[in-house]
CSV table of C-alpha atoms and ligand atoms in Angstrom, one decimal:
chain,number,residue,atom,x,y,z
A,1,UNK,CA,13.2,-8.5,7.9
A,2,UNK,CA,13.9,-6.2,5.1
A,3,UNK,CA,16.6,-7.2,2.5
A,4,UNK,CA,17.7,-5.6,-0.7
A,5,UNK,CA,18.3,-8.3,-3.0
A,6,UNK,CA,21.8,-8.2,-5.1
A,7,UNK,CA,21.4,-8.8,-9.4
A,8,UNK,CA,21.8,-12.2,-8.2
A,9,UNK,CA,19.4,-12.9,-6.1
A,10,UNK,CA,22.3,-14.2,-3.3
A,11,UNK,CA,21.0,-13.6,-0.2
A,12,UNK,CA,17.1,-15.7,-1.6
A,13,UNK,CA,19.1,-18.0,-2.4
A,14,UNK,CA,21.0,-18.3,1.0
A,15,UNK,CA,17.5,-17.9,3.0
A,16,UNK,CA,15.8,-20.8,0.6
A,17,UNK,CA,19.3,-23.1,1.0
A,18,UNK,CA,19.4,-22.9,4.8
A,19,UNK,CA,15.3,-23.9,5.0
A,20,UNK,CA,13.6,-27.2,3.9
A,21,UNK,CA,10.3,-26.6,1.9
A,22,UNK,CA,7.6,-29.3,0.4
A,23,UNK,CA,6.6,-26.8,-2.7
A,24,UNK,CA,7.5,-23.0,-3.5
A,25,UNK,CA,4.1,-21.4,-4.9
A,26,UNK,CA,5.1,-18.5,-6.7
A,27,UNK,CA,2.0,-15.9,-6.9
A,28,UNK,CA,2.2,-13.6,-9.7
A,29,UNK,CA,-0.5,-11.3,-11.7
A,30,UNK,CA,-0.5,-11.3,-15.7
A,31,UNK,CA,1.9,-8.4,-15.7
A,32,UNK,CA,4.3,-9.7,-13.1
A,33,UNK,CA,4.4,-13.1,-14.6
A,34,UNK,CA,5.3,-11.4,-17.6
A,35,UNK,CA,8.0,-8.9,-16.4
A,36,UNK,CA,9.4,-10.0,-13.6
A,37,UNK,CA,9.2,-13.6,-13.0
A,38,UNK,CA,11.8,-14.4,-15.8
A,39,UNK,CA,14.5,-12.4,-13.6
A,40,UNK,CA,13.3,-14.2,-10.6
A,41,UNK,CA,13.2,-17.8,-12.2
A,42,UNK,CA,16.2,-16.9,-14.3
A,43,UNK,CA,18.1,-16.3,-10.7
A,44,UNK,CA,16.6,-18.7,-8.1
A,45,UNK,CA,18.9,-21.8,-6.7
A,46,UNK,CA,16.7,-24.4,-5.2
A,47,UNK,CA,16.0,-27.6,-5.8
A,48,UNK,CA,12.4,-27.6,-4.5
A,49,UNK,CA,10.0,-28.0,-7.2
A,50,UNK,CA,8.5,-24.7,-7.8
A,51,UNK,CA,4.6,-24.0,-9.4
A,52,UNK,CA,3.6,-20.6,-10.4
A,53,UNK,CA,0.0,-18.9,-9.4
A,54,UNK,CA,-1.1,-16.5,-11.9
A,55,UNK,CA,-4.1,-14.4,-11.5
A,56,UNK,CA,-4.9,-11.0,-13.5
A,57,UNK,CA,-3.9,-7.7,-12.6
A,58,UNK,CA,-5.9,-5.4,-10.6
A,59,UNK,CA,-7.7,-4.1,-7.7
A,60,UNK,CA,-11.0,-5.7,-8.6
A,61,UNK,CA,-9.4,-8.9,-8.3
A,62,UNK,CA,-8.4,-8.7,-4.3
A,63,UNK,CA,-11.4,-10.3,-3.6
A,64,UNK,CA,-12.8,-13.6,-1.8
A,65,UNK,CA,-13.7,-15.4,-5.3
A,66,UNK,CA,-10.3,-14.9,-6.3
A,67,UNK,CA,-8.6,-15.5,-2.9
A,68,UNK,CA,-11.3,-18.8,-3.0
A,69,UNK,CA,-9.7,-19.8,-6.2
A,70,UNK,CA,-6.5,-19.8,-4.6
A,71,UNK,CA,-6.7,-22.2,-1.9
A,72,UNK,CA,-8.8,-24.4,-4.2
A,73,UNK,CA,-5.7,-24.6,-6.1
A,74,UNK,CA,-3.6,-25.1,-3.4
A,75,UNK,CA,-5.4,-28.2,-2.3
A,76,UNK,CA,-5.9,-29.5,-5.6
A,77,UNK,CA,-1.8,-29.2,-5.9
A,78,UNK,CA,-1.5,-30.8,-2.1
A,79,UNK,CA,0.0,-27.6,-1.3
A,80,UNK,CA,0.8,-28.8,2.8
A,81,UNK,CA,1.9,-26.9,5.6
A,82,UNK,CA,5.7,-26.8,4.6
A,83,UNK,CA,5.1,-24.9,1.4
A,84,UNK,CA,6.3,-22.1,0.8
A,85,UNK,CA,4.5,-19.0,-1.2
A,86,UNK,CA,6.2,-15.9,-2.4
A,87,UNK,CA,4.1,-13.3,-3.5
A,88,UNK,CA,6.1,-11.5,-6.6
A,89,UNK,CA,4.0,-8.3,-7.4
A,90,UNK,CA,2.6,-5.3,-6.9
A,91,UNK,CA,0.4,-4.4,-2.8
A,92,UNK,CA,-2.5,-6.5,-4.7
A,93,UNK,CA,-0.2,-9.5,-4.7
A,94,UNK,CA,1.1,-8.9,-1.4
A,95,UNK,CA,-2.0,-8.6,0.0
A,96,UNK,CA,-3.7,-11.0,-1.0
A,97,UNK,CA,-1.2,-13.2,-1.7
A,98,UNK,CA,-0.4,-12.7,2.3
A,99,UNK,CA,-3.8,-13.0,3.3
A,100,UNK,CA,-4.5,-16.9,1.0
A,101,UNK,CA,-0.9,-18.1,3.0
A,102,UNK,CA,-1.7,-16.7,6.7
A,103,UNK,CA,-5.3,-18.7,6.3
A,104,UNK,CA,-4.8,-21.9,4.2
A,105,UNK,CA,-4.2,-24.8,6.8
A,106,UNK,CA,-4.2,-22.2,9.0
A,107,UNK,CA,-1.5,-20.5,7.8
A,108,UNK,CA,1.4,-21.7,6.0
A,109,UNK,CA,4.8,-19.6,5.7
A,110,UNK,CA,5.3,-16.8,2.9
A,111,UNK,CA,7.8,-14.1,1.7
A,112,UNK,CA,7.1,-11.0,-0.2
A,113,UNK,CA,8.9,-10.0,-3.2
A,114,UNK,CA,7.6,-6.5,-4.5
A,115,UNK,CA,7.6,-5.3,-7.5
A,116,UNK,CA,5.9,-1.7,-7.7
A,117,UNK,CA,7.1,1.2,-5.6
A,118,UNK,CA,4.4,1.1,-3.6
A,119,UNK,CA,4.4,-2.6,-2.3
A,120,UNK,CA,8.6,-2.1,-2.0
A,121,UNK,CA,7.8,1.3,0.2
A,122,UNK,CA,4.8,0.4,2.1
A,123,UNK,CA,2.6,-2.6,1.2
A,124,UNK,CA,5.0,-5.4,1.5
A,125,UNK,CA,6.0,-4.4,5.0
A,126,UNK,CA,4.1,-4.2,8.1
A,127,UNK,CA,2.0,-7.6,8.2
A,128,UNK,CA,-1.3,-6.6,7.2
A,129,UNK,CA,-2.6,-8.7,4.5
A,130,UNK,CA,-6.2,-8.8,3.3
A,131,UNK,CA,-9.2,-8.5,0.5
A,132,UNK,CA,-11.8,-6.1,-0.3
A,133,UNK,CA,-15.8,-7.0,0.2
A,134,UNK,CA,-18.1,-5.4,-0.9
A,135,UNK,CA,-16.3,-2.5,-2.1
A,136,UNK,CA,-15.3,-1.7,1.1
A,137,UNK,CA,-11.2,-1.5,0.8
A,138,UNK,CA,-9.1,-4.4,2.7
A,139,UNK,CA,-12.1,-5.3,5.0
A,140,UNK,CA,-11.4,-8.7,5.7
A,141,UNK,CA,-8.1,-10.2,6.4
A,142,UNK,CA,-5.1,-10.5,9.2
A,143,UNK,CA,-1.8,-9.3,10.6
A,144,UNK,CA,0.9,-12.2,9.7
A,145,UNK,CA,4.2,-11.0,8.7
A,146,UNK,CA,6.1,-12.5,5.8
A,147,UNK,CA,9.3,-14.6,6.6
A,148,UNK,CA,11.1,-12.0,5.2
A,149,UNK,CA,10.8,-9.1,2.2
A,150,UNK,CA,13.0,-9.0,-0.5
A,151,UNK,CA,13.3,-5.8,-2.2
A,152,UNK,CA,14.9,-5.5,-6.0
A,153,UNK,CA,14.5,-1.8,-7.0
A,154,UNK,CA,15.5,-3.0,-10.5
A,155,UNK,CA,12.1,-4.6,-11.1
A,156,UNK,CA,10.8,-1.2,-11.2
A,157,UNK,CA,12.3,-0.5,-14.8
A,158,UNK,CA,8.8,-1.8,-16.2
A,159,UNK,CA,6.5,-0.2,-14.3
A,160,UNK,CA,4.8,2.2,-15.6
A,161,UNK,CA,4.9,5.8,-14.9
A,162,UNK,CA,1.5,6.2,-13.7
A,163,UNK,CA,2.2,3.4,-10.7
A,164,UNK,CA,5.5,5.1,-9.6
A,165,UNK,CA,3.6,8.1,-9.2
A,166,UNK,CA,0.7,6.0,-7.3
A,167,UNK,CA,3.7,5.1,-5.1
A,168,UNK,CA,5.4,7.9,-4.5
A,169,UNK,CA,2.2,9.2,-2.7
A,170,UNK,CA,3.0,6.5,0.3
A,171,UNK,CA,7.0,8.1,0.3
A,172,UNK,CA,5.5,11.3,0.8
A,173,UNK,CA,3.1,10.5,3.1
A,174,UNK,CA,6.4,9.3,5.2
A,175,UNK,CA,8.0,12.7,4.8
A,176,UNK,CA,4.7,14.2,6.2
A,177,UNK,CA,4.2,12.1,9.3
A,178,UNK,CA,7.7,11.4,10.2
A,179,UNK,CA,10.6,12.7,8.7
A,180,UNK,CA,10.6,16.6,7.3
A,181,UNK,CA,14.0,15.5,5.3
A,182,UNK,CA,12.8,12.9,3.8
A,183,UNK,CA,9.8,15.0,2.8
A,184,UNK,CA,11.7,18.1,1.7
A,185,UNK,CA,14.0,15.5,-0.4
A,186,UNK,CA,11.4,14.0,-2.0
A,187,UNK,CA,9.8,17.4,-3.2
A,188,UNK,CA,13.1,18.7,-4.9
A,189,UNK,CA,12.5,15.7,-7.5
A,190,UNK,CA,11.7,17.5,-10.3
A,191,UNK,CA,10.5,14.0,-12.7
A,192,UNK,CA,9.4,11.1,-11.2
A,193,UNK,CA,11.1,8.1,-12.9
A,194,UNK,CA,13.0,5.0,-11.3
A,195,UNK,CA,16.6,6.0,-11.2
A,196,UNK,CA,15.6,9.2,-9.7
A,197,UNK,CA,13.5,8.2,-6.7
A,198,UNK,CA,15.9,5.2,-6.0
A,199,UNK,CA,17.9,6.6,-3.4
A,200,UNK,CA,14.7,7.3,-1.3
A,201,UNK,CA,13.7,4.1,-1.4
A,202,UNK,CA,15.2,2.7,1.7
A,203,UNK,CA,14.3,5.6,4.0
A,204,UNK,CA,10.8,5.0,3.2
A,205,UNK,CA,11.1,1.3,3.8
A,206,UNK,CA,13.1,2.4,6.9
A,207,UNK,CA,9.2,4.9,8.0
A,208,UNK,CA,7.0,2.1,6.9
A,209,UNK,CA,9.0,-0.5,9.1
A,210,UNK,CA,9.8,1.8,12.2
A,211,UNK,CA,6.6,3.1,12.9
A,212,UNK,CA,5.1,-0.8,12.5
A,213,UNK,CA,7.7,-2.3,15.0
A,214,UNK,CA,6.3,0.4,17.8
A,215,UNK,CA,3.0,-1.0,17.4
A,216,UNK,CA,2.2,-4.0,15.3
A,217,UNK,CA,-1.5,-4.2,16.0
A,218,UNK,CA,-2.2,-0.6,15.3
A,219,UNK,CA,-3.3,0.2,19.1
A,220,UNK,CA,-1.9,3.8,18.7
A,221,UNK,CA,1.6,4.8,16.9
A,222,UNK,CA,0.8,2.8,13.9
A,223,UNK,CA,-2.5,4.7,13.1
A,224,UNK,CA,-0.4,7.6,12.1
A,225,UNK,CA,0.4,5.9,8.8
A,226,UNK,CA,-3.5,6.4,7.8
A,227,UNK,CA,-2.5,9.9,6.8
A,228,UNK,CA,-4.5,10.6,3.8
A,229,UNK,CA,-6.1,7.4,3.6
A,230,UNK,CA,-9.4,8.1,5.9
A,231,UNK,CA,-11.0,10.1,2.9
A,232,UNK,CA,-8.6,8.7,0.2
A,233,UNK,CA,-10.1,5.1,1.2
A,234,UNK,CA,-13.3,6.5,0.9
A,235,UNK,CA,-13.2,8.0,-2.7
A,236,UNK,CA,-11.2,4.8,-3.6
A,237,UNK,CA,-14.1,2.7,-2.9
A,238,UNK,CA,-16.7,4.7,-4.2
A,239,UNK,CA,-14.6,4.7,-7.5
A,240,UNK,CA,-14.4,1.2,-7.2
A,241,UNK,CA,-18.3,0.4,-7.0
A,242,UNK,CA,-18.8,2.6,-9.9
A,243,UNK,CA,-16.2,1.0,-11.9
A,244,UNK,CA,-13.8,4.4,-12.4
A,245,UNK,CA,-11.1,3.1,-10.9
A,246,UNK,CA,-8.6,5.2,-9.8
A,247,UNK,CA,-4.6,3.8,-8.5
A,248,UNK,CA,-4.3,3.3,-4.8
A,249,UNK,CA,-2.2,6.5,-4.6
A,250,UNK,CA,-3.9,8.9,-6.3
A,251,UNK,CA,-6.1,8.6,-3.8
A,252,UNK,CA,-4.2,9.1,-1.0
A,253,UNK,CA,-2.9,12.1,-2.6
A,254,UNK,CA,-6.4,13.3,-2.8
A,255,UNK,CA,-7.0,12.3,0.6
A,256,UNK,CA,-3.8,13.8,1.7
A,257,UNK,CA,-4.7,17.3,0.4
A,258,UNK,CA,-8.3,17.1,2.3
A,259,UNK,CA,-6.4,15.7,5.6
A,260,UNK,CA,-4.0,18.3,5.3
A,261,UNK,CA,-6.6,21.0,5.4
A,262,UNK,CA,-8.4,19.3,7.8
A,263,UNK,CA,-5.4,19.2,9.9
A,264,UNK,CA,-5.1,23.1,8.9
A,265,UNK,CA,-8.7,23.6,10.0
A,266,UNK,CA,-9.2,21.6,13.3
A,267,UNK,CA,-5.6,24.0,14.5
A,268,UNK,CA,-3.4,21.4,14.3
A,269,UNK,CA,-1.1,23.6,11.5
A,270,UNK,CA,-0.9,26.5,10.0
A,271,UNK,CA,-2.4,27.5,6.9
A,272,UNK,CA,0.5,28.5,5.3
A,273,UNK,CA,2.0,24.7,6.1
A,274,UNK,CA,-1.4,23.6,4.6
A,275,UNK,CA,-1.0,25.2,1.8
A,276,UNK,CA,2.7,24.3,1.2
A,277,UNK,CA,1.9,20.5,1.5
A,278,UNK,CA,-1.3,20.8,-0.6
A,279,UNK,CA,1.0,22.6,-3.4
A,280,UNK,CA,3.5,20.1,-3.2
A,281,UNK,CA,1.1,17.2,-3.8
A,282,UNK,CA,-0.7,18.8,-6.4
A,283,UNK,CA,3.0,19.5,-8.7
A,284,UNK,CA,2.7,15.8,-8.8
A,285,UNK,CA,-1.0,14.3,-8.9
A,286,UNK,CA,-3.6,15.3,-11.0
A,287,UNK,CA,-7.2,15.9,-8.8
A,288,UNK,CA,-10.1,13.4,-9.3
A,289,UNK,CA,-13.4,14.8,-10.0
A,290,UNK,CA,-15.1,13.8,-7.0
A,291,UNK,CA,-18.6,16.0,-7.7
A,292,UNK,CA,-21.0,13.5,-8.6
A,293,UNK,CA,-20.2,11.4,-5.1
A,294,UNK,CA,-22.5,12.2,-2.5
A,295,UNK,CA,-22.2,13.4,0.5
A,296,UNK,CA,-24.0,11.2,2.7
A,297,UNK,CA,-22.2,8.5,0.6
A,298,UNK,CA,-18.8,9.1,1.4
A,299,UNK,CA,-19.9,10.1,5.4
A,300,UNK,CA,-21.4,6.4,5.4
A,301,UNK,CA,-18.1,5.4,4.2
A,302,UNK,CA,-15.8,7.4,6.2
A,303,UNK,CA,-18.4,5.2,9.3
A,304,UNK,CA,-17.3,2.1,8.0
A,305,UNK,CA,-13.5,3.0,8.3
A,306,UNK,CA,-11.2,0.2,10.4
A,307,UNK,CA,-9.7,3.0,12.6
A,308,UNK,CA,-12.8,4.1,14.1
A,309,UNK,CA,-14.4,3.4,17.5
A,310,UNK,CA,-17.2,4.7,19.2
A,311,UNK,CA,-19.2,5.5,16.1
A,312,UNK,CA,-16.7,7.8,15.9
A,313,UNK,CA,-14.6,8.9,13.1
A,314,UNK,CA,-11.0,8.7,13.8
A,315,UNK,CA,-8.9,10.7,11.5
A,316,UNK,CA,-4.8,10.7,11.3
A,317,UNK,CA,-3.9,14.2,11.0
A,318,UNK,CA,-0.8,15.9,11.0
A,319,UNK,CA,0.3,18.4,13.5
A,320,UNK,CA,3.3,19.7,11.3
A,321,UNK,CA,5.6,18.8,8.3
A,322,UNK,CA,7.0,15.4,9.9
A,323,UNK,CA,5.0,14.8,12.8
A,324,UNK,CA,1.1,13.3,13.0
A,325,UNK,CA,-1.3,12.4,15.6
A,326,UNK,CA,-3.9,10.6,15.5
A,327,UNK,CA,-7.5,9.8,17.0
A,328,UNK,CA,-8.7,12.9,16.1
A,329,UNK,CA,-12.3,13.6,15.8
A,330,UNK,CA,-13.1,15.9,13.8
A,331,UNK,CA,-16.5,18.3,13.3
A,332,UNK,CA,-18.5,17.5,10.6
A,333,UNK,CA,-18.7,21.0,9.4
A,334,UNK,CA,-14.9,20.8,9.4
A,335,UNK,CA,-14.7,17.3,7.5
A,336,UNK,CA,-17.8,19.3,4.8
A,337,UNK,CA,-15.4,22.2,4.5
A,338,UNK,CA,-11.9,19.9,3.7
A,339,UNK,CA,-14.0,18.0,0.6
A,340,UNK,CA,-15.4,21.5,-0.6
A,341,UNK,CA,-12.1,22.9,-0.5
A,342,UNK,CA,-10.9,19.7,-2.4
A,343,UNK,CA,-13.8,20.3,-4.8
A,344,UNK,CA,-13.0,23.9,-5.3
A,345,UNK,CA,-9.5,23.5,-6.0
A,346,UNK,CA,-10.1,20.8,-8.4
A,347,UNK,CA,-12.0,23.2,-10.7
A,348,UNK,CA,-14.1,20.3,-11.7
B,1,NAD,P1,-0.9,-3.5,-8.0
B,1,NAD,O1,-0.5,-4.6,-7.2
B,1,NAD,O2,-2.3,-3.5,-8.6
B,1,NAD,O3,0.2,-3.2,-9.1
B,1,NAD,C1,0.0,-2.1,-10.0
B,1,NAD,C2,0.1,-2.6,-11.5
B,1,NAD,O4,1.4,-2.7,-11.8
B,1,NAD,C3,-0.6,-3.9,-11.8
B,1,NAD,O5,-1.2,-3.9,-13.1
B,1,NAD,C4,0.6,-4.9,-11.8
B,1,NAD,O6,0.4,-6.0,-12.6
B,1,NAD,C5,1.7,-4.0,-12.4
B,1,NAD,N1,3.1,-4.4,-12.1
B,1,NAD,C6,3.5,-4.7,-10.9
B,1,NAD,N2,4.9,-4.8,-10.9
B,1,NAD,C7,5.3,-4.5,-12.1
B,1,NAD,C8,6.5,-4.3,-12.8
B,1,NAD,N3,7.6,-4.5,-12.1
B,1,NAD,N4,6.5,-4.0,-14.1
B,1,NAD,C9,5.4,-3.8,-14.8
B,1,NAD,N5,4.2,-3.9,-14.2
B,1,NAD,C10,4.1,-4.2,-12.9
B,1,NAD,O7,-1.0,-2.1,-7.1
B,1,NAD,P2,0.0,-1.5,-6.1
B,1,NAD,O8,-0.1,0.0,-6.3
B,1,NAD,O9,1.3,-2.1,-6.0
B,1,NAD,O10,-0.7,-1.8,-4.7
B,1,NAD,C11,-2.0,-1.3,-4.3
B,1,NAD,C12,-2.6,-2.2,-3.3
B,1,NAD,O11,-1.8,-2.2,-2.1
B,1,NAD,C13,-4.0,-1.8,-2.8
B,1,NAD,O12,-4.8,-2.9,-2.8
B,1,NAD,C14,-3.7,-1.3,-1.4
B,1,NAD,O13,-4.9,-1.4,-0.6
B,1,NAD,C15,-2.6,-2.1,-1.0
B,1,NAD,N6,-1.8,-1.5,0.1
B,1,NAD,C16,-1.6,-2.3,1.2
B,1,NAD,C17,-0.8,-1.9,2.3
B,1,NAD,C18,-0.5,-2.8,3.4
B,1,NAD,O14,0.0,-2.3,4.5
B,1,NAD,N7,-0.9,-4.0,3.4
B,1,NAD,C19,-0.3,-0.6,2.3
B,1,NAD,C20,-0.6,0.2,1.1
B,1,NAD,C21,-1.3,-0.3,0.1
């Protein structure tokens, strides 16, 4: 369940007053400790003791040492099944804040409170939680939804401008595979800042959470939300082992703009939509120089991708402005020609 929280924090306070909790463990990074736990202390109405979790910011930190740390601490504080932990951060958080509750004592109960635009519009929602190994993005973890999500669209006043952008690449990855208005809303924004995108929020929370309740384990419907993340997920990891990190949304965008010609390229749309969506993205991301990856690199990675079966890889793709479909396999000539047509474009 999916609530917007009011400046005062009302209806957390409601859901904390009508449950009994041993502990609230409240999970922060450096930058949400900093930011946006003060709001949330400065409004919470409980008289469970409370202890704060603080680890630092960043996607090299979703990892088992760190998620290891975690439930060491939690023992060490005698954290016991009745506790309670609310993750209060960005998709990092949420993740693997998600992923430490759903396993310690096998599994103790947890609420997400995001604070980026991209954990309000798509990470926080949906159940999956989970760490990267070995490079290899969100390889181990599980599908346990929070108790609830409680959204405060205020908390995105600090965030920088670069991580709105990062998650305004999930809103229009929405648009794309489900809703043409919401797509064709979100591309008359001419600047991407808080107040403007705020009124978009909820529809996307509305995609995200549809598309999950049709298929929580991602058999089939759910798959369509991997738009863009195939080969976005790819080049994110690759950037990650060489320690040029790029923001969770940036690549999707750039995996987005190769999907969508893909999608253009296996007859699935037509060139001119293609091109339309590829335009689009590009007004608002910049392209990563993606020439000095190799090819049999980023194949061995596309392999290793969750959605595939079969050996087999299983691309999302979209069969017009709104609509996806997905287990698509496509050629490998055709998968060659969507990263060369990335490359060329790029100009790098
Ligand atoms: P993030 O959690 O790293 O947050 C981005 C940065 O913003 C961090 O430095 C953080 O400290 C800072 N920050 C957070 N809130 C702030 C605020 N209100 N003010 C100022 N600074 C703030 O990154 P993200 O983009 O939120 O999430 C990316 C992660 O989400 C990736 O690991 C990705 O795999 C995951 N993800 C998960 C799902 C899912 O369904 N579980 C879906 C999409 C993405």
């Amino acid at each position: 369940m999916i609530t917007i929280l009011d400046q005062d924090f009302s209806q957390l306070n409601q859901f904390l007053s009508e449950r009994t909790f041993s502990k609230i463990f409240i999970l922060v990074d450096e930058n949400t400790h900093e930011y946006c736990l003060p709001i949330l202390l400065g409004n919470l109405e409980t008289e469970t003791a409370i202890e704060i979790l603080e680890v630092e910011p960043g996607e090299e930190m979703k990892n088992i040492q760190t998620a290891n740390q975690l439930w060491e601490i939690l023992t060490e504080m005698q954290a016991d099944r009745k506790a309670l932990m609310i993750n209060l951060g960005g998709g990092v958080i949420t993740d693997m804040g998600g992923f430490v509750a759903s396993t310690y004592k096998r599994g103790i109960q947890f609420i997400n409170i995001p604070t980026t635009l991209l954990s309000i519009c798509d990470a926080s929602i949906g159940g999956k939680t989970g760490i990267d190994l070995m490079n290899y993005k969100n390889m181990v973890g599980t599908f346990a939804f929070p108790e609830q999500i409680f959204a405060y669209p205020r908390f995105l006043d600090t965030l920088p401008a670069k991580e709105l952008k990062s998650g305004f690449a999930e809103m229009l990855k929405h648009g794309l595979i489900a809703d043409k208005k919401h797509w064709d809303d979100l591309i008359l924004l001419q600047h991407l800042d808080a107040v403007g995108i705020e009124p978009y929020i909820k529809q996307s929370m509305e995609i995200k959470q549809e598309v999950v309740h049709g298929d929580f384990h991602e058999k089939n419907v759910r798959k369509t939300l991997n738009f863009g993340h195939t080969i976005g997920h790819a080049i994110e990891s690759l950037c990650l082992s060489t320690g040029n990190l790029i923001l969770h949304g940036e690549a999707v965008a750039m995996g987005m703009i190769c999907e969508a010609h893909l999608s253009y390229l296996e007859g699935l749309i037509s060139e001119e939509d293609s091109e339309l969506i590829i335009e689009q993205i590009a007004r608002y991301f910049c392209y990563i120089d993606i020439t000095d990856f190799k090819e049999e690199d980023i194949f061995s990675l596309l392999l290793n991708d969750k959605k595939n079966a079969d050996a087999k890889i299983n691309f999302s793709l979209l069969n017009g402005i709104g609509s996806c479909v997905f287990d698509q396999q496509c050629t490998t000539e055709n998968i060659q020609k969507s990263l060369n047509y990335y490359k060329k474009l790029s100009g790098f």
